[in-house]
XYZ file of C-alpha atoms in Angstrom:
749
model
C 41.635 -19.808 -202.758
C 45.163 -21.132 -201.888
C 45.572 -18.812 -198.930
C 42.178 -19.994 -197.534
C 43.307 -23.400 -197.999
C 46.508 -22.867 -196.080
C 44.392 -21.002 -193.423
C 41.939 -24.043 -193.223
C 44.611 -26.677 -193.087
C 46.162 -25.276 -190.136
C 43.007 -25.242 -188.287
C 41.181 -28.536 -189.342
C 43.210 -31.540 -190.757
C 46.037 -33.576 -190.593
C 45.887 -36.293 -193.284
C 48.693 -38.894 -193.099
C 50.328 -39.928 -196.752
C 48.906 -43.360 -196.219
C 45.434 -42.142 -197.051
C 46.569 -42.125 -200.392
C 47.724 -45.649 -200.835
C 45.739 -47.691 -203.182
C 45.219 -50.122 -200.406
C 43.033 -47.592 -198.364
C 40.297 -50.273 -198.927
C 42.313 -52.812 -197.029
C 44.179 -54.155 -199.950
C 47.001 -53.047 -202.102
C 45.139 -54.331 -205.267
C 43.704 -51.794 -207.448
C 39.904 -51.557 -206.814
C 38.864 -51.991 -210.473
C 41.060 -54.228 -212.879
C 41.768 -52.580 -216.119
C 44.672 -53.025 -218.679
C 46.766 -49.972 -219.439
C 46.638 -49.318 -223.267
C 48.995 -47.327 -224.945
C 46.432 -45.269 -226.884
C 43.031 -44.195 -226.812
C 40.860 -46.246 -229.561
C 37.638 -44.938 -230.913
C 35.536 -47.749 -232.427
C 37.364 -49.823 -235.006
C 37.093 -53.052 -237.337
C 39.884 -55.540 -236.538
C 40.446 -59.193 -236.622
C 39.977 -61.114 -233.255
C 41.260 -64.621 -232.691
C 37.603 -65.725 -232.872
C 36.212 -63.156 -235.180
C 34.331 -64.059 -238.322
C 33.753 -62.074 -241.498
C 30.540 -60.111 -242.318
C 28.443 -62.081 -244.736
C 27.800 -61.052 -248.320
C 24.748 -59.282 -249.306
C 22.860 -61.664 -251.656
C 19.168 -60.553 -252.237
C 16.778 -62.350 -254.013
C 17.256 -61.868 -257.994
C 14.442 -60.230 -259.907
C 12.638 -62.064 -262.929
C 12.900 -60.837 -266.474
C 9.558 -59.091 -265.855
C 10.642 -57.579 -262.681
C 13.877 -56.273 -264.077
C 12.005 -54.579 -267.077
C 10.038 -52.679 -264.264
C 12.690 -51.894 -261.974
C 14.662 -50.465 -265.037
C 11.471 -48.252 -266.255
C 11.009 -46.983 -262.444
C 14.944 -46.245 -261.957
C 15.369 -44.357 -265.317
C 11.686 -42.484 -264.742
C 12.901 -41.134 -261.317
C 16.642 -40.308 -262.247
C 15.131 -38.534 -265.294
C 12.290 -36.612 -263.784
C 13.761 -35.517 -260.632
C 12.260 -31.859 -260.713
C 8.681 -33.707 -260.709
C 7.185 -35.112 -257.593
C 7.517 -38.799 -257.014
C 3.971 -39.673 -256.492
C 3.431 -38.376 -260.259
C 6.127 -39.966 -261.740
C 5.466 -43.363 -259.939
C 1.714 -43.173 -260.402
C 1.527 -45.525 -263.223
C 3.748 -48.108 -261.340
C 2.001 -48.208 -258.261
C -0.402 -51.043 -258.986
C 2.649 -53.482 -260.012
C 4.887 -52.043 -257.249
C 5.836 -54.742 -254.636
C 8.021 -54.546 -251.433
C 10.724 -56.775 -253.092
C 11.049 -53.930 -255.903
C 11.851 -51.058 -253.489
C 15.337 -52.873 -252.494
C 15.939 -53.369 -256.348
C 15.273 -49.825 -257.087
C 17.554 -48.740 -254.238
C 20.556 -50.618 -255.729
C 20.012 -48.412 -258.951
C 19.715 -44.888 -257.339
C 22.155 -45.619 -253.922
C 24.493 -42.982 -255.311
C 21.879 -40.137 -255.337
C 21.125 -40.067 -251.377
C 18.412 -37.361 -252.111
C 16.743 -39.529 -254.509
C 17.307 -42.454 -252.076
C 15.331 -40.609 -248.972
C 12.586 -39.365 -251.380
C 11.932 -42.676 -253.059
C 11.949 -44.605 -249.496
C 9.421 -41.660 -248.095
C 7.340 -42.142 -251.100
C 7.010 -45.948 -250.237
C 6.758 -45.510 -246.249
C 3.534 -43.269 -247.178
C 1.963 -46.452 -248.648
C 3.219 -49.432 -246.917
C 5.552 -49.977 -244.094
C 8.910 -50.954 -245.299
C 10.528 -54.403 -244.325
C 13.187 -54.348 -241.824
C 15.789 -55.259 -244.668
C 14.768 -52.188 -246.628
C 14.923 -49.781 -243.388
C 18.518 -51.423 -242.571
C 19.852 -50.371 -245.968
C 18.572 -46.875 -245.649
C 20.098 -46.575 -242.189
C 23.622 -48.047 -243.743
C 23.168 -45.403 -246.588
C 22.278 -42.477 -244.190
C 25.701 -43.304 -241.888
C 27.574 -43.718 -245.237
C 26.369 -40.258 -246.044
C 27.290 -38.935 -242.829
C 23.378 -38.020 -242.156
C 23.479 -39.095 -238.484
C 20.157 -37.319 -237.517
C 18.368 -39.539 -240.155
C 20.044 -42.730 -239.371
C 19.190 -42.152 -235.516
C 15.386 -41.403 -236.402
C 15.020 -44.602 -238.418
C 16.829 -46.676 -235.546
C 14.740 -44.852 -232.747
C 11.472 -45.326 -234.874
C 11.779 -48.968 -235.242
C 12.459 -49.561 -231.659
C 9.997 -47.050 -230.203
C 6.869 -48.776 -232.245
C 3.991 -49.698 -230.187
C 3.742 -53.368 -229.075
C 7.148 -54.371 -230.255
C 8.129 -57.519 -228.696
C 11.903 -56.875 -228.195
C 12.725 -60.577 -227.513
C 11.515 -61.586 -230.791
C 12.618 -58.564 -232.920
C 15.918 -58.128 -231.658
C 17.674 -61.038 -233.195
C 15.870 -60.167 -236.563
C 16.966 -56.563 -236.347
C 20.814 -57.740 -235.726
C 20.600 -60.424 -238.477
C 19.479 -57.609 -240.755
C 21.805 -54.836 -239.890
C 24.749 -57.088 -240.229
C 23.404 -58.816 -243.322
C 23.129 -55.627 -245.388
C 26.480 -53.968 -243.952
C 28.879 -55.213 -246.170
C 27.401 -54.059 -249.452
C 25.441 -50.892 -248.386
C 27.835 -48.844 -246.200
C 30.492 -50.695 -244.697
C 30.619 -47.846 -242.127
C 31.249 -49.356 -238.535
C 29.693 -46.093 -237.227
C 26.189 -47.655 -237.755
C 26.792 -49.904 -235.095
C 27.498 -47.326 -232.740
C 24.343 -45.765 -233.688
C 22.267 -48.897 -232.857
C 24.001 -49.232 -229.614
C 23.426 -45.570 -228.595
C 19.767 -46.094 -229.514
C 19.319 -49.130 -227.348
C 20.807 -47.505 -224.629
C 18.670 -44.131 -225.086
C 15.279 -46.123 -224.870
C 16.458 -48.073 -221.887
C 16.892 -51.368 -223.708
C 20.252 -52.124 -221.614
C 20.345 -55.900 -221.769
C 19.636 -55.844 -225.383
C 22.519 -53.339 -225.820
C 25.087 -55.444 -224.061
C 24.132 -58.396 -226.036
C 24.698 -56.240 -229.265
C 28.327 -55.181 -228.007
C 29.328 -58.888 -227.548
C 27.648 -59.989 -230.805
C 29.797 -57.004 -232.546
C 32.671 -58.141 -230.824
C 32.357 -61.628 -232.519
C 32.603 -59.806 -236.078
C 35.730 -58.030 -234.728
C 33.963 -54.683 -234.017
C 34.864 -52.845 -230.823
C 32.186 -49.911 -230.095
C 33.483 -46.266 -229.601
C 34.433 -45.310 -226.139
C 31.626 -42.538 -226.109
C 28.874 -45.070 -227.046
C 30.527 -47.273 -224.204
C 30.228 -44.107 -221.870
C 26.656 -43.633 -222.583
C 25.671 -47.100 -221.579
C 28.112 -46.796 -218.544
C 26.416 -43.523 -217.484
C 22.695 -44.986 -217.851
C 23.760 -48.221 -216.165
C 25.198 -46.301 -213.340
C 21.930 -44.361 -212.660
C 20.103 -47.370 -211.439
C 21.524 -48.008 -207.806
C 20.051 -51.683 -207.937
C 22.333 -52.567 -210.721
C 25.591 -51.597 -208.799
C 27.335 -54.746 -209.546
C 26.631 -54.830 -213.072
C 27.953 -51.449 -213.519
C 31.427 -52.256 -211.799
C 31.473 -55.386 -213.686
C 31.025 -53.452 -217.050
C 33.586 -51.041 -216.133
C 36.222 -53.796 -215.590
C 35.393 -56.213 -218.405
C 35.019 -53.611 -221.152
C 38.675 -53.236 -220.668
C 39.510 -56.481 -221.606
C 37.545 -56.481 -224.655
C 39.154 -53.540 -226.202
C 37.461 -50.505 -224.585
C 40.022 -48.118 -223.491
C 38.297 -46.158 -220.712
C 38.826 -42.109 -220.834
C 38.446 -39.428 -218.219
C 34.767 -38.993 -219.051
C 34.523 -42.905 -218.233
C 36.087 -42.417 -214.767
C 34.162 -39.714 -214.108
C 31.078 -41.731 -214.532
C 32.299 -44.358 -212.299
C 33.627 -41.912 -209.676
C 30.308 -40.109 -209.532
C 28.474 -43.384 -209.615
C 30.555 -44.864 -206.339
C 30.238 -41.276 -204.489
C 26.095 -41.586 -205.212
C 26.191 -45.126 -203.762
C 28.208 -43.865 -200.714
C 31.418 -45.397 -201.339
C 33.553 -42.201 -201.483
C 36.693 -44.186 -200.563
C 36.291 -46.495 -203.763
C 35.731 -43.388 -205.946
C 38.917 -41.893 -204.105
C 40.856 -44.859 -205.440
C 39.909 -44.631 -208.706
C 40.892 -40.991 -208.747
C 44.154 -41.956 -207.623
C 44.481 -44.658 -210.545
C 43.413 -42.567 -213.508
C 46.974 -41.420 -214.274
C 48.342 -45.198 -214.038
C 45.634 -45.994 -216.462
C 46.635 -43.297 -219.001
C 43.975 -40.693 -218.260
C 44.205 -37.399 -216.655
C 41.850 -36.246 -213.710
C 40.119 -33.123 -214.497
C 38.176 -30.848 -212.277
C 35.261 -32.828 -212.642
C 37.146 -35.859 -211.357
C 37.996 -34.058 -208.324
C 34.792 -32.241 -207.815
C 32.909 -35.392 -207.560
C 35.161 -36.881 -204.994
C 35.062 -33.775 -202.990
C 31.042 -33.793 -203.197
C 31.185 -37.296 -201.824
C 33.442 -36.576 -198.885
C 31.091 -33.519 -198.015
C 27.919 -35.567 -197.954
C 29.896 -37.648 -195.654
C 31.163 -34.690 -193.587
C 34.572 -35.445 -193.927
C 36.026 -31.817 -194.011
C 39.714 -33.027 -193.556
C 39.369 -35.260 -196.792
C 38.002 -32.305 -198.545
C 40.517 -29.707 -197.848
C 43.428 -32.096 -198.819
C 41.791 -32.810 -202.263
C 41.223 -29.231 -202.780
C 45.238 -28.890 -202.104
C 46.000 -31.711 -204.648
C 43.742 -30.049 -207.378
C 45.392 -26.803 -207.146
C 48.968 -28.734 -207.096
C 47.778 -30.228 -210.644
C 46.799 -26.491 -211.761
C 43.186 -27.192 -211.809
C 40.894 -24.431 -210.046
C 37.655 -25.346 -208.299
C 34.663 -24.448 -210.180
C 31.325 -23.099 -208.468
C 30.058 -27.012 -208.045
C 33.103 -27.825 -206.104
C 32.982 -24.870 -203.705
C 29.380 -24.981 -203.124
C 30.012 -28.444 -201.984
C 32.418 -27.137 -199.405
C 30.391 -24.328 -198.241
C 27.179 -26.922 -197.784
C 29.556 -29.238 -195.578
C 30.573 -26.057 -193.776
C 27.085 -24.718 -193.097
C 25.951 -28.329 -191.845
C 28.910 -28.198 -189.341
C 28.066 -24.651 -188.179
C 31.118 -23.082 -189.638
C 29.297 -20.662 -191.661
C 31.628 -17.723 -191.027
C 34.286 -20.046 -192.714
C 31.623 -20.843 -195.454
C 31.252 -17.255 -196.396
C 35.174 -16.895 -196.305
C 35.141 -19.469 -199.153
C 32.273 -17.222 -200.837
C 34.872 -14.353 -200.757
C 37.751 -16.231 -202.072
C 35.572 -17.281 -204.970
C 34.522 -13.770 -206.038
C 38.377 -12.580 -205.405
C 39.164 -15.295 -208.062
C 36.609 -14.323 -210.344
C 34.057 -17.084 -210.097
C 30.525 -15.793 -210.076
C 28.494 -17.421 -207.137
C 25.039 -18.423 -208.310
C 21.734 -18.747 -206.379
C 22.562 -22.402 -204.954
C 25.711 -21.035 -203.298
C 24.091 -17.821 -201.625
C 20.769 -19.949 -200.905
C 23.057 -22.571 -199.176
C 24.806 -19.706 -197.130
C 21.408 -17.787 -196.348
C 20.021 -21.154 -194.783
C 23.310 -21.644 -192.899
C 23.355 -18.515 -191.345
C 19.504 -18.812 -190.501
C 20.007 -22.200 -188.940
C 22.708 -20.565 -186.669
C 20.730 -17.838 -185.661
C 22.574 -14.951 -187.352
C 19.425 -13.615 -189.157
C 21.529 -10.229 -189.710
C 23.934 -11.955 -191.801
C 21.227 -14.096 -193.659
C 19.834 -10.692 -194.405
C 22.791 -8.949 -195.655
C 23.397 -12.078 -198.091
C 19.992 -11.365 -199.319
C 20.595 -8.008 -200.103
C 24.079 -8.761 -201.675
C 22.335 -11.177 -204.077
C 19.693 -8.236 -204.981
C 22.562 -5.880 -205.645
C 24.128 -8.542 -207.975
C 21.077 -9.288 -209.732
C 21.088 -13.058 -208.509
C 17.593 -14.609 -208.463
C 16.400 -14.855 -205.185
C 14.593 -18.298 -205.467
C 11.832 -19.937 -203.157
C 14.349 -21.796 -201.104
C 16.205 -18.655 -200.149
C 12.908 -17.085 -199.066
C 11.980 -20.282 -196.976
C 15.248 -20.062 -195.322
C 14.827 -16.509 -194.555
C 11.208 -16.646 -193.287
C 11.675 -19.689 -191.355
C 14.540 -18.281 -189.378
C 12.957 -15.134 -188.844
C 10.039 -17.022 -187.345
C 12.077 -19.059 -185.088
C 13.833 -15.621 -183.796
C 10.549 -14.607 -183.049
C 10.931 -11.691 -185.771
C 7.158 -11.682 -187.194
C 7.336 -8.375 -188.665
C 10.015 -8.952 -190.880
C 8.946 -12.370 -191.876
C 5.573 -11.151 -192.980
C 7.358 -8.484 -194.777
C 9.129 -11.159 -196.789
C 6.104 -13.107 -197.125
C 4.282 -10.368 -198.855
C 7.114 -9.269 -200.939
C 7.092 -12.756 -202.653
C 4.402 -12.280 -205.283
C 5.993 -9.371 -206.711
C 8.689 -11.468 -207.164
C 6.848 -14.133 -209.066
C 7.153 -16.497 -206.195
C 4.022 -18.108 -204.449
C 4.796 -19.285 -200.921
C 4.338 -22.861 -199.912
C 3.076 -24.762 -197.437
C 6.338 -24.726 -195.767
C 6.253 -20.958 -195.230
C 2.474 -20.688 -194.439
C 3.118 -23.162 -191.623
C 6.398 -21.299 -190.152
C 4.331 -17.943 -190.129
C 1.186 -19.564 -188.757
C 3.663 -21.279 -185.870
C 5.405 -17.990 -185.212
C 1.991 -15.906 -184.859
C 0.797 -19.000 -182.421
C 3.623 -18.811 -180.307
C 3.210 -15.235 -179.836
C -0.208 -15.574 -178.871
C -1.698 -13.925 -182.050
C -4.180 -16.548 -182.925
C -6.274 -14.372 -184.814
C -3.471 -13.469 -187.237
C -2.547 -17.270 -187.340
C -6.200 -18.586 -188.474
C -6.125 -15.462 -191.032
C -3.356 -16.955 -192.695
C -4.434 -20.613 -192.442
C -7.595 -19.269 -194.648
C -5.462 -17.714 -197.027
C -3.713 -20.896 -197.332
C -6.649 -22.975 -197.850
C -8.056 -20.251 -200.544
C -4.848 -20.553 -202.462
C -5.257 -24.221 -202.669
C -2.644 -25.239 -200.191
C -3.413 -28.099 -197.838
C -2.538 -27.552 -194.517
C -0.672 -30.430 -193.128
C -0.426 -31.939 -189.672
C 2.281 -29.704 -188.696
C 0.323 -26.643 -189.505
C -2.674 -27.827 -187.785
C -0.680 -28.602 -184.621
C 1.125 -25.033 -184.812
C -2.510 -24.082 -184.302
C -3.507 -26.565 -182.053
C -0.597 -25.384 -179.774
C -1.207 -21.894 -179.788
C -4.834 -22.373 -178.729
C -3.844 -24.478 -175.621
C -1.218 -21.796 -174.741
C -4.005 -19.033 -175.024
C -6.181 -21.213 -172.651
C -8.700 -22.051 -175.575
C -8.155 -25.800 -175.057
C -11.852 -26.797 -176.000
C -11.200 -24.901 -179.326
C -7.956 -27.033 -179.591
C -9.850 -30.189 -179.146
C -12.309 -29.097 -181.732
C -9.499 -28.567 -184.174
C -8.418 -31.918 -183.216
C -11.625 -33.662 -184.475
C -11.688 -31.540 -187.516
C -7.981 -33.026 -188.418
C -9.316 -36.561 -188.079
C -12.097 -35.705 -190.241
C -9.980 -34.599 -192.921
C -7.762 -37.570 -192.918
C -4.685 -36.160 -191.253
C -3.003 -38.847 -189.009
C -2.194 -36.946 -185.879
C 1.101 -37.302 -184.296
C 2.802 -37.231 -180.789
C 3.391 -33.632 -181.173
C -0.476 -32.761 -181.712
C -1.455 -34.831 -178.636
C 1.395 -33.360 -176.487
C -0.042 -29.688 -177.227
C -3.204 -30.613 -176.010
C -2.033 -32.615 -173.114
C 0.009 -29.764 -172.186
C -2.785 -27.179 -172.504
C -5.481 -29.355 -170.413
C -2.565 -29.865 -167.666
C -1.970 -26.231 -167.378
C -5.915 -25.540 -167.045
C -5.895 -28.052 -164.108
C -7.881 -30.704 -166.118
C -5.618 -33.520 -165.327
C -8.351 -36.267 -165.602
C -8.951 -35.041 -169.090
C -5.492 -35.260 -170.082
C -4.945 -38.670 -168.475
C -7.992 -39.576 -170.863
C -6.456 -37.863 -173.865
C -3.173 -39.985 -173.144
C -5.311 -43.293 -173.339
C -6.908 -42.145 -176.604
C -3.416 -41.612 -177.893
C -2.622 -45.223 -177.129
C -5.700 -46.623 -178.420
C -4.788 -44.708 -181.862
C -1.594 -46.301 -181.756
C 0.565 -43.335 -180.653
C 2.434 -43.919 -177.432
C 3.285 -41.078 -174.980
C 6.989 -39.863 -175.239
C 9.085 -38.431 -172.653
C 7.287 -34.773 -173.098
C 3.878 -36.526 -172.261
C 4.934 -38.083 -169.252
C 6.797 -34.899 -168.129
C 4.101 -32.526 -168.636
C 1.447 -34.810 -166.716
C 4.202 -35.256 -164.076
C 4.357 -31.551 -163.531
C 0.422 -31.058 -163.355
C 0.522 -33.802 -160.575
C 3.513 -32.134 -158.519
C 1.755 -29.076 -158.708
C -1.419 -30.246 -157.574
C 0.358 -31.939 -154.766
C -0.204 -35.370 -155.805
C 3.646 -36.234 -155.622
C 2.806 -40.092 -155.165
C 1.042 -40.228 -158.899
C 3.784 -38.371 -160.358
C 6.244 -41.009 -158.783
C 4.139 -43.620 -160.125
C 4.323 -41.990 -163.530
C 8.249 -42.051 -163.450
C 7.977 -46.047 -162.568
C 5.485 -46.407 -165.672
C 8.389 -44.615 -168.129
C 11.006 -46.708 -166.774
C 8.805 -49.965 -167.210
C 7.891 -48.966 -170.877
C 11.428 -48.151 -171.527
C 10.754 -44.421 -172.044
C 14.002 -42.880 -171.080
C 13.436 -39.599 -168.478
C 15.251 -36.547 -169.431
C 16.656 -34.296 -166.779
C 13.429 -32.202 -167.064
C 11.603 -35.195 -165.951
C 13.570 -35.408 -163.034
C 13.530 -31.810 -162.379
C 9.734 -31.707 -162.378
C 9.864 -34.440 -159.818
C 12.493 -33.024 -157.618
C 10.810 -29.856 -157.830
C 7.564 -31.440 -156.768
C 9.382 -33.159 -153.811
C 10.866 -29.871 -152.654
C 7.687 -27.932 -152.785
C 5.802 -30.290 -150.734
C 8.586 -30.303 -148.037
C 9.857 -34.015 -148.976
C 13.342 -32.753 -148.848
C 14.366 -36.396 -147.598
C 12.553 -37.885 -151.040
C 14.534 -35.223 -153.132
C 17.755 -36.002 -151.600
C 17.182 -40.014 -152.654
C 16.359 -39.105 -156.132
C 19.431 -36.704 -156.541
C 21.347 -39.853 -155.058
C 19.523 -42.329 -157.406
C 20.361 -40.256 -160.498
C 23.969 -40.143 -159.658
C 24.269 -43.706 -159.051
C 23.000 -44.246 -162.561
C 25.292 -41.884 -164.270
C 22.310 -39.421 -164.999
C 23.798 -36.061 -164.628
C 21.607 -33.515 -162.889
C 21.556 -29.748 -164.044
C 21.617 -26.528 -162.177
C 17.690 -26.645 -162.171
C 17.704 -29.995 -160.234
C 20.387 -28.616 -157.385
C 18.475 -25.070 -157.225
C 15.222 -27.043 -155.997
C 17.313 -28.561 -153.372
C 19.047 -25.449 -152.237
C 16.225 -23.386 -152.169
C 14.425 -25.531 -149.527
C 17.412 -25.940 -147.508
C 17.776 -22.044 -147.596
C 14.077 -21.808 -146.572
C 14.382 -23.788 -143.750
C 17.677 -22.226 -142.681
C 19.676 -25.243 -142.989
C 22.670 -23.612 -144.610
C 25.179 -26.197 -143.778
C 23.331 -28.722 -145.962
C 23.086 -25.950 -148.676
C 26.764 -25.253 -148.459
C 27.389 -29.189 -148.686
C 24.976 -29.179 -151.628
C 26.613 -26.313 -153.528
C 29.956 -27.878 -153.000
C 28.686 -31.392 -154.344
C 27.138 -29.448 -157.354
C 30.797 -27.853 -158.165
C 32.076 -31.471 -157.740
C 30.103 -32.808 -160.263
C 31.060 -30.074 -162.602
C 27.391 -28.379 -162.565
C 28.042 -24.751 -162.921
C 25.788 -22.294 -160.839
C 23.732 -19.807 -162.627
C 22.284 -16.599 -161.423
C 19.371 -18.065 -159.878
C 21.638 -20.321 -157.669
C 23.626 -17.244 -156.509
C 20.290 -15.546 -155.590
C 19.013 -18.492 -153.852
C 22.132 -19.022 -151.548
C 22.729 -14.884 -150.919
C 19.246 -14.706 -149.568
C 19.623 -17.864 -147.457
C 22.983 -16.656 -146.032
C 21.509 -13.128 -145.525
C 18.568 -14.495 -143.846
C 20.912 -16.688 -141.257
C 23.257 -13.442 -140.929
C 26.292 -15.216 -142.792
C 27.168 -11.910 -144.132
C 30.759 -13.059 -145.038
C 29.220 -15.943 -147.393
C 26.690 -13.711 -148.695
C 29.260 -10.924 -149.553
C 31.729 -13.472 -151.081
C 28.871 -14.974 -153.310
C 27.645 -11.515 -154.155
C 31.364 -10.688 -155.544
C 31.512 -13.849 -157.521
C 28.196 -13.262 -159.196
C 29.106 -9.714 -160.355
C 32.273 -11.240 -161.924
C 30.472 -13.481 -163.702
C 28.131 -11.127 -165.127
C 25.161 -12.153 -162.959
C 22.749 -9.640 -161.207
C 21.143 -9.887 -157.926
C 17.049 -9.758 -157.995
C 15.199 -7.195 -155.993
C 14.562 -9.912 -153.147
C 18.023 -10.652 -153.010
C 18.927 -6.933 -152.655
C 16.424 -6.618 -149.785
C 17.598 -9.728 -147.929
C 21.440 -8.786 -148.235
C 20.943 -5.213 -147.203
C 18.707 -6.188 -144.250
C 21.317 -8.953 -143.404
C 23.957 -6.345 -143.365
C 21.799 -3.839 -141.089
C 21.288 -6.621 -138.739
C 24.812 -7.123 -138.605
C 25.179 -3.253 -137.920
C 27.404 -3.001 -141.037
C 25.794 0.171 -142.205
C 28.449 1.228 -144.783
C 28.197 -2.074 -146.810
C 24.231 -1.888 -146.501
C 24.480 1.766 -147.689
C 26.579 0.831 -150.869
C 24.242 -2.012 -151.601
C 21.146 0.278 -151.399
C 22.831 2.830 -153.609
C 23.720 0.196 -156.187
C 20.043 -1.335 -155.880
C 18.641 2.019 -156.795
C 21.281 2.808 -159.634
C 19.728 -0.340 -161.243
C 16.288 0.795 -161.108
C 15.060 -1.671 -158.776
C 12.555 -0.596 -155.786
C 13.411 -1.755 -152.257
C 10.552 -2.691 -149.781
C 9.122 -0.142 -147.304
C 10.940 -1.511 -144.555
C 14.429 -0.370 -145.908
C 13.236 2.991 -147.170
C 12.395 3.654 -143.336
C 15.562 2.474 -142.184
C 17.632 4.448 -144.412
C 15.274 7.363 -143.990
C 15.875 7.297 -140.212
C 19.712 6.931 -140.610
C 20.137 9.868 -143.229
C 17.793 11.980 -140.795
C 19.796 11.388 -137.682
C 23.236 11.937 -139.938
C 21.914 15.410 -141.145
C 21.557 14.441 -144.683
C 18.534 16.372 -145.501
C 18.713 16.321 -149.481
C 18.900 12.340 -149.261
C 16.289 12.170 -146.430
C 13.704 14.376 -148.603
C 14.925 12.236 -151.794
C 14.003 9.144 -150.136
C 10.805 10.555 -148.861
C 9.740 11.261 -152.522
C 10.797 7.739 -153.374
C 9.018 5.821 -150.578
C 5.651 8.001 -151.126
C 5.911 6.970 -154.872
C 6.861 3.646 -154.694
C 5.370 2.505 -151.230
C 2.871 4.512 -150.140
C 1.105 5.640 -153.352
C -1.876 3.304 -154.725
C -0.791 3.190 -158.116
C -3.918 1.378 -159.413
C -6.073 4.246 -158.808
C -4.060 6.701 -161.050
């Protein structure tokens, strides 16, 4: 891991030493005030200036008759311990009162088993008094029977219909009143405090803590940690959590490493990672040694904030202190690297873990699989899946979901379906997410029948298709031309109480526009707005495209104005649609104005925007304007693509500007682009017209090597040239190609 961190450090971070100053929150004061104590205290009883003594226990004195009865009962149960108490005490039951219970306990308190048996005997007949219960609690703690003490305290505080406000003062008084003569073990107060915390009575727990201080008792740091932990889980009580951590120091609690870890975790959970880091740095000053948990919590906090530099610095600090990161620490780092697209570095962390003997678990592998799938590297994700299986690491539902969704997005439905059918044999049931991913993939591939089959299976298994599922099917139907079926599905969704979203409506609008049903598409957009769903940039762009293709440029332009009025920001695709519409309608001047308008408003056109104008300039043989546009495109930092080069080469070839065409051809080949068959035909004819037969012949041979078929005119030209030059073999070869590619009607074969 150290080697990996050194490698990473050089690549990703530069952190100054000031980052570690206690004042990184804007002040040089420590974030949380706490006295540094010389030793760690457990609970203890000691005299404070304002402490008061525990009261003496003075129960009501028995009468002579009661004393005689108590003596007889005590003697009987001591002498006849081998017999059941029910049998021994049966003669005394009619005269036995609650007061007698405590008097008998005073006589048998040295025999713990007898005390419990006697108390159970009475509990089966009547509810013991609060005083009697507190006495048994004290005796149990004195006998180190913590389980019994805990049960007695817990059962009392979890009684149905217990009024805490009325009961708490009585309980406190009795537990204190019976302390001095029945146990005198301060652990009992720890146990009461812990039960109050455990059942969620945090307000009463805090009151109990303060009242015990008045008797000079400071509860143990372990009990206070339990209280602090429960308090920290409630985000709404964050102020109370910090207050308790600060105040308890001044009240005699010396927080330990666990305490600081609770607070560090709490700060990270509420998003205050800098405060958590400060507390980590202050731990040694407070007399606590940070452990792996301390560092891991802060590292996890920085990972959630996406601060890789801070994470790497802390990992290095950890190792300098001799602490090795555990699987939780490294999983946090792997998750961050995957989220930021650094999946290869994330896998490097995994390999380093394994070298150090840390066995990765399902969570780590699943995180990596999901990261590779989202990065589009399905092969690597599959490799990790196979590695999990070979190491007998359980492949869970999340891992299968990541793989299936990744395969579906990559269009590999066969492998996705294979994993889907494999899941039941692994004891896993596909959920709505997996079904929806597969349905969407089938719809995108045009396999609507398979999509509906999965939908029916999903319903049969008791899974409810959601709006995403139906939207996928709806989109698939629209792309297959079954818009009316998609519309019926829309009504079915509404009937099932599903709230349609903008994506669902957009799928239908797109389908209607492709069918040429623009009027119906507009009506659907109006229905959207009635339903409270406002059209977005995709909606407007789709309808604009339909208007442009039908030659209704004015309406398309009006839609752009409407978008801007409504505050819907057009995308570059929106402008490209309008630009293409202007150009296809021969409205070059409007296209130029649109481009100028975009540049003035810092809306960067892309290659497609320029290609629409370049194509029309070339069609109109206006190569001067095309060249100026091409230069302007480069000046704006917009790189030409394969289509750009093909458009310009055809234009220059048609205008017989073969020097420019040849230069562009050379440039595009260097960039790895290829000429289309139309571009080959144009440039070869251009060279022939310029009587540059060698260049033409070379390109014609290149064209044939690439498997492209020239038009009939070119075949005729090269047949004549080769025949006159006496190239009989080539002439016959070209004859065969001409017959096969240009003269034979393949539709009849």
